[in-house]
PDB file of C-alpha atoms in Angstrom:
ATOM      1  CA  UNK A   1       1.026   5.033  22.543  1.00  0.00           C
ATOM      2  CA  UNK A   2      -1.902   2.523  22.618  1.00  0.00           C
ATOM      3  CA  UNK A   3      -2.394   0.682  19.297  1.00  0.00           C
ATOM      4  CA  UNK A   4      -5.306  -1.488  18.200  1.00  0.00           C
ATOM      5  CA  UNK A   5      -4.614  -4.305  15.748  1.00  0.00           C
ATOM      6  CA  UNK A   6      -7.212  -5.290  13.322  1.00  0.00           C
ATOM      7  CA  UNK A   7      -6.267  -8.692  11.634  1.00  0.00           C
ATOM      8  CA  UNK A   8      -4.166 -11.028  13.383  1.00  0.00           C
ATOM      9  CA  UNK A   9      -2.518 -13.031  10.844  1.00  0.00           C
ATOM     10  CA  UNK A  10       1.178 -13.133  10.134  1.00  0.00           C
ATOM     11  CA  UNK A  11       1.397  -9.414   9.565  1.00  0.00           C
ATOM     12  CA  UNK A  12      -0.632  -8.750  12.721  1.00  0.00           C
ATOM     13  CA  UNK A  13       1.544 -10.865  14.783  1.00  0.00           C
ATOM     14  CA  UNK A  14       4.728  -9.161  13.451  1.00  0.00           C
ATOM     15  CA  UNK A  15       3.206  -5.669  13.948  1.00  0.00           C
ATOM     16  CA  UNK A  16       2.434  -6.570  17.551  1.00  0.00           C
ATOM     17  CA  UNK A  17       6.000  -7.625  18.302  1.00  0.00           C
ATOM     18  CA  UNK A  18       7.589  -4.558  16.697  1.00  0.00           C
ATOM     19  CA  UNK A  19       5.080  -2.232  18.171  1.00  0.00           C
ATOM     20  CA  UNK A  20       5.939  -3.579  21.711  1.00  0.00           C
ATOM     21  CA  UNK A  21       9.664  -3.389  20.906  1.00  0.00           C
ATOM     22  CA  UNK A  22       9.335   0.207  20.159  1.00  0.00           C
ATOM     23  CA  UNK A  23       7.561   0.855  23.653  1.00  0.00           C
ATOM     24  CA  UNK A  24       3.994   1.009  22.488  1.00  0.00           C
ATOM     25  CA  UNK A  25       0.958  -0.776  24.181  1.00  0.00           C
ATOM     26  CA  UNK A  26      -1.580  -2.950  22.251  1.00  0.00           C
ATOM     27  CA  UNK A  27      -4.912  -1.863  23.452  1.00  0.00           C
ATOM     28  CA  UNK A  28      -6.892  -4.674  21.710  1.00  0.00           C
ATOM     29  CA  UNK A  29      -6.318  -7.229  19.012  1.00  0.00           C
ATOM     30  CA  UNK A  30      -9.440  -7.774  16.712  1.00  0.00           C
ATOM     31  CA  UNK A  31      -9.717 -10.848  14.455  1.00  0.00           C
ATOM     32  CA  UNK A  32     -12.490 -12.765  12.813  1.00  0.00           C
ATOM     33  CA  UNK A  33     -13.651 -14.437  16.077  1.00  0.00           C
ATOM     34  CA  UNK A  34     -14.125 -11.121  18.141  1.00  0.00           C
ATOM     35  CA  UNK A  35     -15.131  -8.537  15.752  1.00  0.00           C
ATOM     36  CA  UNK A  36     -17.479  -7.069  18.329  1.00  0.00           C
ATOM     37  CA  UNK A  37     -14.405  -5.733  20.262  1.00  0.00           C
ATOM     38  CA  UNK A  38     -14.204  -3.045  17.716  1.00  0.00           C
ATOM     39  CA  UNK A  39     -17.077  -1.480  19.766  1.00  0.00           C
ATOM     40  CA  UNK A  40     -15.224  -2.108  23.133  1.00  0.00           C
ATOM     41  CA  UNK A  41     -14.023   0.666  25.599  1.00  0.00           C
ATOM     42  CA  UNK A  42     -10.329  -0.700  24.974  1.00  0.00           C
ATOM     43  CA  UNK A  43     -10.800   0.125  21.258  1.00  0.00           C
ATOM     44  CA  UNK A  44     -12.096   3.496  21.829  1.00  0.00           C
ATOM     45  CA  UNK A  45      -9.232   4.221  24.012  1.00  0.00           C
ATOM     46  CA  UNK A  46      -6.601   3.574  21.363  1.00  0.00           C
ATOM     47  CA  UNK A  47      -4.530   6.297  19.917  1.00  0.00           C
ATOM     48  CA  UNK A  48      -4.430   4.665  16.353  1.00  0.00           C
ATOM     49  CA  UNK A  49      -5.501   1.465  14.749  1.00  0.00           C
ATOM     50  CA  UNK A  50      -3.568  -0.636  12.283  1.00  0.00           C
ATOM     51  CA  UNK A  51      -5.648  -2.593   9.918  1.00  0.00           C
ATOM     52  CA  UNK A  52      -4.453  -5.689   8.007  1.00  0.00           C
ATOM     53  CA  UNK A  53      -7.454  -7.795   7.281  1.00  0.00           C
ATOM     54  CA  UNK A  54      -9.262  -9.092   4.224  1.00  0.00           C
ATOM     55  CA  UNK A  55     -10.467  -7.025   1.117  1.00  0.00           C
ATOM     56  CA  UNK A  56     -14.152  -8.012   2.060  1.00  0.00           C
ATOM     57  CA  UNK A  57     -14.002  -6.573   5.634  1.00  0.00           C
ATOM     58  CA  UNK A  58     -11.617  -3.789   5.168  1.00  0.00           C
ATOM     59  CA  UNK A  59     -13.960  -1.054   4.264  1.00  0.00           C
ATOM     60  CA  UNK A  60     -16.407  -1.841   7.139  1.00  0.00           C
ATOM     61  CA  UNK A  61     -13.390  -1.894   9.457  1.00  0.00           C
ATOM     62  CA  UNK A  62     -12.215   1.483   8.341  1.00  0.00           C
ATOM     63  CA  UNK A  63     -15.691   3.054   8.612  1.00  0.00           C
ATOM     64  CA  UNK A  64     -16.041   1.657  12.235  1.00  0.00           C
ATOM     65  CA  UNK A  65     -12.705   3.070  13.108  1.00  0.00           C
ATOM     66  CA  UNK A  66     -13.850   6.492  11.787  1.00  0.00           C
ATOM     67  CA  UNK A  67     -17.072   6.307  13.805  1.00  0.00           C
ATOM     68  CA  UNK A  68     -15.061   5.610  17.026  1.00  0.00           C
ATOM     69  CA  UNK A  69     -12.828   8.643  16.165  1.00  0.00           C
ATOM     70  CA  UNK A  70      -9.651   6.401  15.967  1.00  0.00           C
ATOM     71  CA  UNK A  71      -7.201   7.257  13.159  1.00  0.00           C
ATOM     72  CA  UNK A  72      -6.303   4.082  11.161  1.00  0.00           C
ATOM     73  CA  UNK A  73      -3.314   2.942   9.178  1.00  0.00           C
ATOM     74  CA  UNK A  74      -4.514   0.419   6.370  1.00  0.00           C
ATOM     75  CA  UNK A  75      -2.456  -2.004   4.528  1.00  0.00           C
ATOM     76  CA  UNK A  76      -5.146  -4.468   3.346  1.00  0.00           C
ATOM     77  CA  UNK A  77      -5.231  -4.459  -0.568  1.00  0.00           C
ATOM     78  CA  UNK A  78      -7.967  -5.788  -3.098  1.00  0.00           C
ATOM     79  CA  UNK A  79     -10.653  -3.069  -1.902  1.00  0.00           C
ATOM     80  CA  UNK A  80      -9.679  -0.208  -3.997  1.00  0.00           C
ATOM     81  CA  UNK A  81     -12.827  -0.023  -5.883  1.00  0.00           C
ATOM     82  CA  UNK A  82     -14.284   1.518  -2.794  1.00  0.00           C
ATOM     83  CA  UNK A  83     -11.316   3.884  -2.122  1.00  0.00           C
ATOM     84  CA  UNK A  84     -13.095   7.030  -3.368  1.00  0.00           C
ATOM     85  CA  UNK A  85     -16.149   6.512  -1.022  1.00  0.00           C
ATOM     86  CA  UNK A  86     -13.616   6.088   1.875  1.00  0.00           C
ATOM     87  CA  UNK A  87     -11.573   9.109   0.960  1.00  0.00           C
ATOM     88  CA  UNK A  88     -14.812  11.077   0.623  1.00  0.00           C
ATOM     89  CA  UNK A  89     -15.483  10.422   4.559  1.00  0.00           C
ATOM     90  CA  UNK A  90     -11.879  11.528   5.279  1.00  0.00           C
ATOM     91  CA  UNK A  91     -12.242  14.701   3.165  1.00  0.00           C
ATOM     92  CA  UNK A  92     -15.451  15.583   5.084  1.00  0.00           C
ATOM     93  CA  UNK A  93     -13.448  15.487   8.318  1.00  0.00           C
ATOM     94  CA  UNK A  94     -15.153  12.453   9.707  1.00  0.00           C
ATOM     95  CA  UNK A  95     -12.200  10.130   9.540  1.00  0.00           C
ATOM     96  CA  UNK A  96      -8.502  10.017   9.264  1.00  0.00           C
ATOM     97  CA  UNK A  97      -6.379   7.155   7.720  1.00  0.00           C
ATOM     98  CA  UNK A  98      -3.068   6.581   6.046  1.00  0.00           C
ATOM     99  CA  UNK A  99      -3.348   3.883   3.259  1.00  0.00           C
ATOM    100  CA  UNK A 100      -0.472   2.166   1.502  1.00  0.00           C
ATOM    101  CA  UNK A 101      -0.382  -0.922  -0.623  1.00  0.00           C
ATOM    102  CA  UNK A 102       3.144  -1.429   0.914  1.00  0.00           C
ATOM    103  CA  UNK A 103       4.706   0.153   4.088  1.00  0.00           C
ATOM    104  CA  UNK A 104       8.267  -1.049   3.326  1.00  0.00           C
ATOM    105  CA  UNK A 105      10.654   1.990   3.271  1.00  0.00           C
ATOM    106  CA  UNK A 106      12.583   0.194   0.533  1.00  0.00           C
ATOM    107  CA  UNK A 107       9.599  -0.285  -1.512  1.00  0.00           C
ATOM    108  CA  UNK A 108       8.596   3.402  -1.375  1.00  0.00           C
ATOM    109  CA  UNK A 109      12.249   4.357  -2.437  1.00  0.00           C
ATOM    110  CA  UNK A 110      11.720   1.891  -5.285  1.00  0.00           C
ATOM    111  CA  UNK A 111       8.442   3.593  -6.315  1.00  0.00           C
ATOM    112  CA  UNK A 112      10.226   7.090  -6.313  1.00  0.00           C
ATOM    113  CA  UNK A 113      13.044   5.749  -8.558  1.00  0.00           C
ATOM    114  CA  UNK A 114      10.415   4.122 -10.901  1.00  0.00           C
ATOM    115  CA  UNK A 115       8.722   7.473 -11.234  1.00  0.00           C
ATOM    116  CA  UNK A 116      11.957   9.138 -11.767  1.00  0.00           C
ATOM    117  CA  UNK A 117      13.082   6.642 -14.452  1.00  0.00           C
ATOM    118  CA  UNK A 118       9.658   6.781 -16.291  1.00  0.00           C
ATOM    119  CA  UNK A 119      10.243  10.538 -16.665  1.00  0.00           C
ATOM    120  CA  UNK A 120      13.532  10.159 -18.265  1.00  0.00           C
ATOM    121  CA  UNK A 121      12.142   7.570 -20.621  1.00  0.00           C
ATOM    122  CA  UNK A 122       9.760  10.102 -22.191  1.00  0.00           C
ATOM    123  CA  UNK A 123      12.873  11.358 -24.207  1.00  0.00           C
ATOM    124  CA  UNK A 124      13.702   7.833 -25.571  1.00  0.00           C
ATOM    125  CA  UNK A 125      10.915   6.357 -27.679  1.00  0.00           C
ATOM    126  CA  UNK A 126      12.676   3.028 -28.250  1.00  0.00           C
ATOM    127  CA  UNK A 127      12.012   1.886 -24.726  1.00  0.00           C
ATOM    128  CA  UNK A 128       8.789   0.039 -23.800  1.00  0.00           C
ATOM    129  CA  UNK A 129       7.845  -0.646 -19.974  1.00  0.00           C
ATOM    130  CA  UNK A 130       6.497  -3.874 -18.529  1.00  0.00           C
ATOM    131  CA  UNK A 131       6.217  -5.157 -14.869  1.00  0.00           C
ATOM    132  CA  UNK A 132       6.241  -8.403 -13.036  1.00  0.00           C
ATOM    133  CA  UNK A 133       5.499  -9.143  -9.362  1.00  0.00           C
ATOM    134  CA  UNK A 134       6.038 -12.394  -7.644  1.00  0.00           C
ATOM    135  CA  UNK A 135       4.631 -13.284  -4.195  1.00  0.00           C
ATOM    136  CA  UNK A 136       3.776 -16.288  -1.969  1.00  0.00           C
ATOM    137  CA  UNK A 137       1.095 -18.878  -2.928  1.00  0.00           C
ATOM    138  CA  UNK A 138      -1.129 -17.615  -0.115  1.00  0.00           C
ATOM    139  CA  UNK A 139      -1.694 -14.240  -1.772  1.00  0.00           C
ATOM    140  CA  UNK A 140      -4.895 -14.617  -3.807  1.00  0.00           C
ATOM    141  CA  UNK A 141      -5.299 -11.156  -5.402  1.00  0.00           C
ATOM    142  CA  UNK A 142      -3.316 -10.160  -8.506  1.00  0.00           C
ATOM    143  CA  UNK A 143      -1.660  -8.162  -9.445  1.00  0.00           C
ATOM    144  CA  UNK A 144      -0.466  -7.002  -6.081  1.00  0.00           C
ATOM    145  CA  UNK A 145      -1.544  -3.768  -4.756  1.00  0.00           C
ATOM    146  CA  UNK A 146       2.054  -2.667  -4.803  1.00  0.00           C
ATOM    147  CA  UNK A 147       2.284  -3.411  -8.480  1.00  0.00           C
ATOM    148  CA  UNK A 148      -0.986  -1.460  -9.143  1.00  0.00           C
ATOM    149  CA  UNK A 149       0.574   1.612  -7.091  1.00  0.00           C
ATOM    150  CA  UNK A 150       3.753   1.478  -9.082  1.00  0.00           C
ATOM    151  CA  UNK A 151       1.975   0.992 -12.367  1.00  0.00           C
ATOM    152  CA  UNK A 152      -0.383   4.026 -11.728  1.00  0.00           C
ATOM    153  CA  UNK A 153       2.475   6.376 -10.742  1.00  0.00           C
ATOM    154  CA  UNK A 154       4.461   5.300 -13.753  1.00  0.00           C
ATOM    155  CA  UNK A 155       1.561   6.077 -16.116  1.00  0.00           C
ATOM    156  CA  UNK A 156       1.038   9.340 -14.395  1.00  0.00           C
ATOM    157  CA  UNK A 157       4.513  10.546 -15.525  1.00  0.00           C
ATOM    158  CA  UNK A 158       4.907   8.540 -18.673  1.00  0.00           C
ATOM    159  CA  UNK A 159       3.701   9.528 -22.154  1.00  0.00           C
ATOM    160  CA  UNK A 160       4.284   6.110 -23.406  1.00  0.00           C
ATOM    161  CA  UNK A 161       1.457   4.154 -21.605  1.00  0.00           C
ATOM    162  CA  UNK A 162      -1.928   5.362 -20.441  1.00  0.00           C
ATOM    163  CA  UNK A 163      -3.427   2.177 -18.799  1.00  0.00           C
ATOM    164  CA  UNK A 164      -2.302  -1.138 -17.393  1.00  0.00           C
ATOM    165  CA  UNK A 165      -3.592  -4.870 -17.556  1.00  0.00           C
ATOM    166  CA  UNK A 166      -2.495  -8.244 -17.051  1.00  0.00           C
ATOM    167  CA  UNK A 167      -1.280 -10.143 -20.110  1.00  0.00           C
ATOM    168  CA  UNK A 168      -3.356 -12.918 -21.614  1.00  0.00           C
ATOM    169  CA  UNK A 169      -1.741 -16.064 -20.127  1.00  0.00           C
ATOM    170  CA  UNK A 170       1.917 -15.410 -20.506  1.00  0.00           C
ATOM    171  CA  UNK A 171       1.921 -13.283 -23.581  1.00  0.00           C
ATOM    172  CA  UNK A 172       4.127 -10.674 -21.937  1.00  0.00           C
ATOM    173  CA  UNK A 173       4.497  -7.219 -23.467  1.00  0.00           C
ATOM    174  CA  UNK A 174       2.657  -6.310 -26.740  1.00  0.00           C
ATOM    175  CA  UNK A 175       4.809  -5.898 -29.823  1.00  0.00           C
ATOM    176  CA  UNK A 176       2.352  -3.582 -31.248  1.00  0.00           C
ATOM    177  CA  UNK A 177       3.812   0.000 -31.180  1.00  0.00           C
ATOM    178  CA  UNK A 178       0.395   1.590 -30.979  1.00  0.00           C
ATOM    179  CA  UNK A 179      -0.375  -0.426 -27.825  1.00  0.00           C
ATOM    180  CA  UNK A 180      -0.108   2.090 -24.956  1.00  0.00           C
ATOM    181  CA  UNK A 181      -0.720  -0.498 -22.349  1.00  0.00           C
ATOM    182  CA  UNK A 182       1.622  -1.293 -19.399  1.00  0.00           C
ATOM    183  CA  UNK A 183       1.531  -5.164 -18.878  1.00  0.00           C
ATOM    184  CA  UNK A 184       1.698  -6.569 -15.454  1.00  0.00           C
ATOM    185  CA  UNK A 185       2.502 -10.340 -15.107  1.00  0.00           C
ATOM    186  CA  UNK A 186       2.236 -12.109 -11.796  1.00  0.00           C
ATOM    187  CA  UNK A 187       3.745 -15.362 -10.293  1.00  0.00           C
ATOM    188  CA  UNK A 188       2.759 -17.143  -6.988  1.00  0.00           C
ATOM    189  CA  UNK A 189       5.764 -19.110  -5.649  1.00  0.00           C
ATOM    190  CA  UNK A 190       6.449 -20.758  -2.210  1.00  0.00           C
ATOM    191  CA  UNK A 191       6.824 -18.131   0.621  1.00  0.00           C
ATOM    192  CA  UNK A 192       8.295 -15.254  -1.483  1.00  0.00           C
ATOM    193  CA  UNK A 193       7.483 -12.195   0.602  1.00  0.00           C
ATOM    194  CA  UNK A 194       7.428 -10.008  -2.583  1.00  0.00           C
ATOM    195  CA  UNK A 195       9.450  -9.178  -5.706  1.00  0.00           C
ATOM    196  CA  UNK A 196       8.451  -6.212  -8.044  1.00  0.00           C
ATOM    197  CA  UNK A 197      10.385  -5.672 -11.091  1.00  0.00           C
ATOM    198  CA  UNK A 198      10.059  -2.829 -13.802  1.00  0.00           C
ATOM    199  CA  UNK A 199      11.623  -3.436 -17.108  1.00  0.00           C
ATOM    200  CA  UNK A 200      12.257  -0.978 -19.913  1.00  0.00           C
ATOM    201  CA  UNK A 201      13.097  -2.870 -23.147  1.00  0.00           C
ATOM    202  CA  UNK A 202      14.406  -1.710 -26.476  1.00  0.00           C
ATOM    203  CA  UNK A 203      15.848  -3.471 -29.541  1.00  0.00           C
ATOM    204  CA  UNK A 204      19.275  -2.525 -28.273  1.00  0.00           C
ATOM    205  CA  UNK A 205      19.222  -3.222 -24.579  1.00  0.00           C
ATOM    206  CA  UNK A 206      17.043  -3.824 -21.432  1.00  0.00           C
ATOM    207  CA  UNK A 207      17.035  -1.614 -18.267  1.00  0.00           C
ATOM    208  CA  UNK A 208      15.552  -3.409 -15.229  1.00  0.00           C
ATOM    209  CA  UNK A 209      14.942  -2.122 -11.743  1.00  0.00           C
ATOM    210  CA  UNK A 210      13.759  -4.525  -8.863  1.00  0.00           C
ATOM    211  CA  UNK A 211      12.892  -4.612  -5.259  1.00  0.00           C
ATOM    212  CA  UNK A 212      13.031  -7.815  -3.405  1.00  0.00           C
ATOM    213  CA  UNK A 213      11.825  -8.124   0.204  1.00  0.00           C
ATOM    214  CA  UNK A 214      13.748 -10.559   2.384  1.00  0.00           C
ATOM    215  CA  UNK A 215      10.960 -10.853   4.953  1.00  0.00           C
ATOM    216  CA  UNK A 216       7.555  -9.337   6.073  1.00  0.00           C
ATOM    217  CA  UNK A 217       9.403  -7.496   8.777  1.00  0.00           C
ATOM    218  CA  UNK A 218       9.964  -4.376   6.794  1.00  0.00           C
ATOM    219  CA  UNK A 219       6.288  -4.150   5.854  1.00  0.00           C
ATOM    220  CA  UNK A 220       5.429  -4.342   9.642  1.00  0.00           C
ATOM    221  CA  UNK A 221       8.003  -1.829  10.727  1.00  0.00           C
ATOM    222  CA  UNK A 222       6.801   0.633   8.200  1.00  0.00           C
ATOM    223  CA  UNK A 223       3.156   0.089   9.375  1.00  0.00           C
ATOM    224  CA  UNK A 224       4.184   0.798  12.971  1.00  0.00           C
ATOM    225  CA  UNK A 225       6.175   4.016  11.778  1.00  0.00           C
ATOM    226  CA  UNK A 226       3.223   5.084   9.957  1.00  0.00           C
ATOM    227  CA  UNK A 227       0.815   4.560  12.958  1.00  0.00           C
ATOM    228  CA  UNK A 228       3.279   6.830  15.092  1.00  0.00           C
ATOM    229  CA  UNK A 229       3.248   9.454  12.399  1.00  0.00           C
ATOM    230  CA  UNK A 230      -0.443   9.382  11.843  1.00  0.00           C
ATOM    231  CA  UNK A 231      -1.274   9.431  15.706  1.00  0.00           C
ATOM    232  CA  UNK A 232       1.075  12.451  16.081  1.00  0.00           C
ATOM    233  CA  UNK A 233      -0.544  14.112  13.065  1.00  0.00           C
ATOM    234  CA  UNK A 234      -4.015  13.822  14.260  1.00  0.00           C
ATOM    235  CA  UNK A 235      -3.707  13.304  18.054  1.00  0.00           C
ATOM    236  CA  UNK A 236      -6.981  11.895  19.166  1.00  0.00           C
ATOM    237  CA  UNK A 237      -9.807  13.468  17.221  1.00  0.00           C
ATOM    238  CA  UNK A 238     -13.511  13.408  17.927  1.00  0.00           C
ATOM    239  CA  UNK A 239     -16.252  12.515  15.514  1.00  0.00           C
ATOM    240  CA  UNK A 240     -16.666  15.608  13.499  1.00  0.00           C
ATOM    241  CA  UNK A 241     -14.133  17.997  11.766  1.00  0.00           C
ATOM    242  CA  UNK A 242     -10.435  16.878  12.270  1.00  0.00           C
ATOM    243  CA  UNK A 243      -8.021  19.669  13.342  1.00  0.00           C
ATOM    244  CA  UNK A 244      -5.251  19.315  10.846  1.00  0.00           C
ATOM    245  CA  UNK A 245      -3.010  21.908   9.003  1.00  0.00           C
ATOM    246  CA  UNK A 246      -4.395  24.272   6.507  1.00  0.00           C
ATOM    247  CA  UNK A 247      -5.585  22.685   3.246  1.00  0.00           C
ATOM    248  CA  UNK A 248      -5.159  19.108   4.646  1.00  0.00           C
ATOM    249  CA  UNK A 249      -8.015  16.385   4.745  1.00  0.00           C
ATOM    250  CA  UNK A 250      -7.875  13.234   6.800  1.00  0.00           C
ATOM    251  CA  UNK A 251      -6.470  10.953   3.994  1.00  0.00           C
ATOM    252  CA  UNK A 252      -2.588  10.362   3.845  1.00  0.00           C
ATOM    253  CA  UNK A 253      -0.218   8.079   2.117  1.00  0.00           C
ATOM    254  CA  UNK A 254       3.368   7.159   2.575  1.00  0.00           C
ATOM    255  CA  UNK A 255       4.246  10.181   0.385  1.00  0.00           C
ATOM    256  CA  UNK A 256       2.966  12.572   2.948  1.00  0.00           C
ATOM    257  CA  UNK A 257       5.013  10.763   5.622  1.00  0.00           C
ATOM    258  CA  UNK A 258       8.301  10.155   3.732  1.00  0.00           C
ATOM    259  CA  UNK A 259       8.304  13.494   1.663  1.00  0.00           C
ATOM    260  CA  UNK A 260       9.885  12.094  -1.440  1.00  0.00           C
TER     261      UNK A 260
END
């Protein structure tokens, strides 16, 4: 399989290594100094692209992939205010992508466990949820895209909270019983790959679930696995309607791939 890499930072380098180890070919690597190569013949011959760039360039990269008829796996966060517009292109059959804020298989298992626990907690009004995420000092956006995904899925199944926000300074969770807000605090420390913690607190006890990444390798492997899945799902499509299964559009998430 020919994979185009868009964004050649630490994740891009790791994706390249893992893709080669899995027997794939890197058709082209696009970074800030050669953006014009997204219009190259090598790019257009790719079976799939993996995009890990910056929030201010991600949407344009995705649209250019769609125009070239290349399915794209996107792991860039911080651009989700444009997600509906990008999804609309996929829904119209003019693009195909798989988006995730975190491609780690372990993180996706953690998200599923968090959803399940949130459903259980609907029966126990004494528990109040909060979240914390910790990442390396180079990560500028906060809360993390993964934390936002976990929070939104928790809110979807919980009748205790209906919105999320970051606490003022380090105020933590509100003690106001009428406050239906899920508070997400963040820390930036050293080279931490990523720690996400969901806490359910009551006057009697505290229940905590947490995922701690040991390196970025799990994220990179998941992205390559997603690229393999998406390429097989779409094959090479032409600009215009994408031939997928009945009722499917061109927008996918890790839920579609993992089925849990």
